[in-house]
mmCIF file of C-alpha atoms in Angstrom:
data_model
loop_
_atom_site.group_PDB
_atom_site.id
_atom_site.type_symbol
_atom_site.label_atom_id
_atom_site.label_comp_id
_atom_site.label_asym_id
_atom_site.label_seq_id
_atom_site.Cartn_x
_atom_site.Cartn_y
_atom_site.Cartn_z
ATOM 1 C CA MET A 126 -0.247 -0.044 -0.111
ATOM 2 C CA SER A 127 1.432 3.610 -1.207
ATOM 3 C CA TYR A 128 -0.269 5.943 1.578
ATOM 4 C CA LYS A 129 1.700 9.552 2.474
ATOM 5 C CA ILE A 130 2.400 10.976 5.680
ATOM 6 C CA ASN A 131 0.739 14.875 5.505
ATOM 7 C CA ALA A 132 0.575 17.358 7.973
ATOM 8 C CA MET A 133 -3.281 17.240 9.267
ATOM 9 C CA SER A 134 -5.504 19.816 8.402
ATOM 10 C CA LYS A 135 -9.259 20.947 9.141
ATOM 11 C CA SER A 136 -10.559 19.498 6.229
ATOM 12 C CA ASP A 137 -9.262 16.019 7.776
ATOM 13 C CA TRP A 138 -11.536 16.467 11.056
ATOM 14 C CA ASP A 139 -14.307 14.777 9.433
ATOM 15 C CA GLN A 140 -12.226 11.372 8.789
ATOM 16 C CA VAL A 141 -9.847 11.776 11.739
ATOM 17 C CA SER A 142 -12.731 12.137 14.222
ATOM 18 C CA ASN A 143 -14.446 8.824 12.647
ATOM 19 C CA ILE A 144 -11.235 6.904 13.457
ATOM 20 C CA TYR A 145 -11.477 8.651 16.738
ATOM 21 C CA LEU A 146 -14.608 7.387 17.472
ATOM 22 C CA GLU A 147 -13.605 3.780 16.598
ATOM 23 C CA GLY A 148 -10.725 4.190 19.296
ATOM 24 C CA ILE A 149 -13.611 5.344 21.493
ATOM 25 C CA LYS A 150 -16.000 2.303 20.841
ATOM 26 C CA THR A 151 -13.124 -0.084 21.969
ATOM 27 C CA GLY A 152 -13.363 0.967 25.360
ATOM 28 C CA ILE A 153 -9.358 0.853 25.700
ATOM 29 C CA ALA A 154 -8.177 3.669 23.565
ATOM 30 C CA THR A 155 -9.407 6.547 25.526
ATOM 31 C CA PHE A 156 -11.444 7.811 28.694
ATOM 32 C CA GLN A 157 -13.117 10.210 26.109
ATOM 33 C CA SER A 158 -16.439 9.182 25.767
ATOM 34 C CA ILE A 159 -17.290 11.449 22.909
ATOM 35 C CA ILE A 160 -15.598 13.275 19.634
ATOM 36 C CA PRO A 161 -14.926 16.807 20.513
ATOM 37 C CA THR A 162 -15.572 19.312 18.072
ATOM 38 C CA TRP A 163 -12.911 20.424 15.788
ATOM 39 C CA GLU A 164 -12.287 23.530 17.666
ATOM 40 C CA GLN A 165 -12.206 21.645 21.022
ATOM 41 C CA TRP A 166 -9.460 19.221 19.562
ATOM 42 C CA ASN A 167 -7.504 21.682 17.784
ATOM 43 C CA SER A 168 -7.063 23.881 20.921
ATOM 44 C CA SER A 169 -5.798 21.599 23.033
ATOM 45 C CA HIS A 170 -3.041 20.090 20.847
ATOM 46 C CA THR A 171 -0.048 21.417 19.586
ATOM 47 C CA SER A 172 -0.305 23.195 15.871
ATOM 48 C CA SER A 173 3.065 21.942 15.078
ATOM 49 C CA CYS A 174 2.894 17.887 15.083
ATOM 50 C CA ARG A 175 -0.284 16.667 13.734
ATOM 51 C CA LEU A 176 -0.079 14.013 11.070
ATOM 52 C CA VAL A 177 -2.117 11.959 8.744
ATOM 53 C CA ALA A 178 -1.250 8.631 7.046
ATOM 54 C CA GLN A 179 -3.151 9.117 3.702
ATOM 55 C CA LEU A 180 -3.719 6.982 0.471
ATOM 56 C CA GLY A 181 -5.576 9.175 -2.065
ATOM 57 C CA ASP A 182 -8.604 10.791 -0.174
ATOM 58 C CA ASN A 183 -8.887 8.411 2.830
ATOM 59 C CA ILE A 184 -7.126 9.066 5.789
ATOM 60 C CA LEU A 185 -5.910 5.556 7.189
ATOM 61 C CA GLY A 186 -4.677 6.819 10.765
ATOM 62 C CA TRP A 187 -3.534 10.111 12.769
ATOM 63 C CA CYS A 188 -1.243 11.437 15.395
ATOM 64 C CA ALA A 189 -0.748 14.319 17.376
ATOM 65 C CA LEU A 190 0.803 16.173 20.183
ATOM 66 C CA SER A 191 -1.066 17.972 22.956
ATOM 67 C CA PRO A 192 0.916 20.163 26.015
ATOM 68 C CA THR A 193 1.390 18.338 29.154
ATOM 69 C CA SER A 194 1.594 21.597 30.804
ATOM 70 C CA SER A 195 0.908 25.627 30.426
ATOM 71 C CA ARG A 196 4.127 26.051 32.147
ATOM 72 C CA CYS A 197 7.169 26.960 30.431
ATOM 73 C CA VAL A 198 9.243 24.910 31.705
ATOM 74 C CA TYR A 199 7.489 21.861 30.085
ATOM 75 C CA GLU A 200 7.265 23.527 26.758
ATOM 76 C CA GLY A 201 9.451 20.628 25.162
ATOM 77 C CA VAL A 202 7.146 17.914 26.923
ATOM 78 C CA ALA A 203 4.058 16.741 25.256
ATOM 79 C CA GLU A 204 1.446 13.797 25.226
ATOM 80 C CA VAL A 205 1.206 11.474 22.113
ATOM 81 C CA SER A 206 -2.142 10.652 20.864
ATOM 82 C CA ILE A 207 -2.103 8.275 17.834
ATOM 83 C CA TYR A 208 -4.965 6.025 16.155
ATOM 84 C CA VAL A 209 -5.179 3.812 13.524
ATOM 85 C CA SER A 210 -8.337 2.868 11.618
ATOM 86 C CA GLU A 211 -9.813 -0.645 12.503
ATOM 87 C CA LYS A 212 -9.418 -1.841 8.709
ATOM 88 C CA TYR A 213 -5.682 -0.894 8.407
ATOM 89 C CA LYS A 214 -4.455 -2.045 11.800
ATOM 90 C CA GLY A 215 -1.703 -4.390 11.623
ATOM 91 C CA GLN A 216 0.131 -3.277 8.326
ATOM 92 C CA GLY A 217 2.630 -1.317 9.899
ATOM 93 C CA ILE A 218 0.832 2.303 9.652
ATOM 94 C CA GLY A 219 1.198 3.407 13.371
ATOM 95 C CA THR A 220 4.652 2.613 13.048
ATOM 96 C CA VAL A 221 5.170 4.980 10.488
ATOM 97 C CA LEU A 222 3.187 7.851 12.017
ATOM 98 C CA LEU A 223 4.466 7.444 15.265
ATOM 99 C CA THR A 224 8.129 7.200 13.803
ATOM 100 C CA ASN A 225 7.245 10.661 11.805
ATOM 101 C CA LEU A 226 5.779 12.317 14.786
ATOM 102 C CA ILE A 227 8.881 11.577 16.767
ATOM 103 C CA LYS A 228 11.343 12.966 14.280
ATOM 104 C CA LEU A 229 8.541 16.080 13.515
ATOM 105 C CA SER A 230 8.414 16.329 17.558
ATOM 106 C CA GLU A 231 12.132 16.951 17.798
ATOM 107 C CA GLU A 232 12.300 19.250 14.824
ATOM 108 C CA ASN A 233 9.797 21.430 16.765
ATOM 109 C CA GLY A 234 11.896 21.366 20.232
ATOM 110 C CA PHE A 235 10.222 18.552 21.809
ATOM 111 C CA TRP A 236 12.564 16.705 24.425
ATOM 112 C CA THR A 237 10.242 14.499 26.041
ATOM 113 C CA LEU A 238 7.082 12.370 24.918
ATOM 114 C CA HIS A 239 4.456 10.908 26.992
ATOM 115 C CA SER A 240 1.739 8.107 26.585
ATOM 116 C CA GLY A 241 -0.580 6.846 28.938
ATOM 117 C CA ILE A 242 -2.255 3.853 27.476
ATOM 118 C CA VAL A 243 -4.474 1.684 29.358
ATOM 119 C CA ARG A 244 -3.063 -1.527 30.275
ATOM 120 C CA GLU A 245 -5.646 -3.673 28.050
ATOM 121 C CA ASN A 246 -4.140 -1.645 24.869
ATOM 122 C CA ALA A 247 -1.314 -4.300 24.348
ATOM 123 C CA ALA A 248 -0.895 -3.327 20.655
ATOM 124 C CA SER A 249 -0.249 0.190 21.438
ATOM 125 C CA ILE A 250 2.016 -0.663 24.458
ATOM 126 C CA LEU A 251 3.794 -2.627 21.860
ATOM 127 C CA LEU A 252 3.907 0.010 19.192
ATOM 128 C CA HIS A 253 5.656 2.704 21.848
ATOM 129 C CA LYS A 254 8.372 0.188 22.948
ATOM 130 C CA LYS A 255 9.307 -0.378 18.944
ATOM 131 C CA CYS A 256 9.517 3.248 18.486
ATOM 132 C CA GLY A 257 11.775 3.947 21.871
ATOM 133 C CA PHE A 258 9.381 4.438 24.740
ATOM 134 C CA ARG A 259 9.872 2.950 27.961
ATOM 135 C CA GLU A 260 7.348 1.953 30.694
ATOM 136 C CA ILE A 261 7.843 4.783 33.946
ATOM 137 C CA GLY A 262 5.071 3.369 35.964
ATOM 138 C CA ILE A 263 1.405 2.380 36.183
ATOM 139 C CA ARG A 264 -1.479 4.573 37.254
ATOM 140 C CA GLU A 265 -3.405 1.861 38.974
ATOM 141 C CA LYS A 266 -7.626 2.087 38.814
ATOM 142 C CA VAL A 267 -7.086 5.487 37.399
ATOM 143 C CA ALA A 268 -10.625 5.829 35.839
ATOM 144 C CA LYS A 269 -13.484 3.822 34.295
ATOM 145 C CA MET A 270 -15.025 3.664 30.725
ATOM 146 C CA ASN A 271 -18.823 3.788 30.686
ATOM 147 C CA ASN A 272 -19.025 3.380 34.551
ATOM 148 C CA GLU A 273 -17.716 -0.065 34.600
ATOM 149 C CA ASN A 274 -14.456 -1.647 35.707
ATOM 150 C CA TRP A 275 -11.656 0.468 36.860
ATOM 151 C CA LEU A 276 -8.720 0.517 34.387
ATOM 152 C CA ASP A 277 -4.693 1.041 34.907
ATOM 153 C CA VAL A 278 -2.865 3.230 32.828
ATOM 154 C CA ILE A 279 0.586 2.208 31.686
ATOM 155 C CA LEU A 280 2.721 5.595 31.650
ATOM 156 C CA MET A 281 5.385 5.554 28.825
ATOM 157 C CA GLU A 282 8.072 8.069 27.982
ATOM 158 C CA ARG A 283 10.461 8.772 25.024
ATOM 159 C CA ARG A 284 13.141 10.579 25.829
ATOM 160 C CA SER A 285 14.966 12.546 22.625
ATOM 161 C CA LYS A 286 18.764 11.908 22.040
ATOM 162 C CA ILE A 287 19.179 15.417 20.288
ATOM 163 C CA VAL A 288 17.008 17.749 21.716
ATOM 164 C CA GLY A 289 17.254 18.927 25.571
ATOM 165 C CA ILE A 290 20.245 16.606 26.080
ATOM 166 C CA ASP A 291 22.751 19.527 27.046
#
C-alpha cells in the first residue's frame, strides 16, 4: 500500500474524528467518551505536530501532540495521541506515523514524549516500545470507561537523544 504521511488539516477532521470514534468504541484507547468538536480538539493540541497517513482521499490513521502543562518549563514535553483505522491495523501504519511524529517533535524542540495507555491496549504498548518508549510507571485504577471496571494506565516516555541533552 502506497500511502503518504501529511500534515493534518482542518479538512481532515471528519475522517480523523471517525477514526477517533472507532478508538473510543474499543473502550481501551481513550477515556474520552464523545468526539470533541474541531475547535475543542484544535485548541487542546499543538499546532506543529499533527500527522495523517493518507491514501488518496482516505485517512488511514492519525497522530498528534498535546501539551502536558501550560508552564514554560514543560514547553518541550508533550503527550502523544495515535489512532489507526480498524480496517488498516496491523499493517505498520502506526509505526510509520509514530516514527514520523517523533522526528517532527524533535524538529519542533520537544525533548520528552509521554503516553498514558490503558493496560489492556497491548498493541499500543508494543507500538510505543518499538518506537523507543519505555514504561515509567502505572496509574492503578485511575478511571472507569462507561462506569464499568476500573482501568490501569501504563505511563510511557520517550526521551530525545538530540533535543534537550545539554
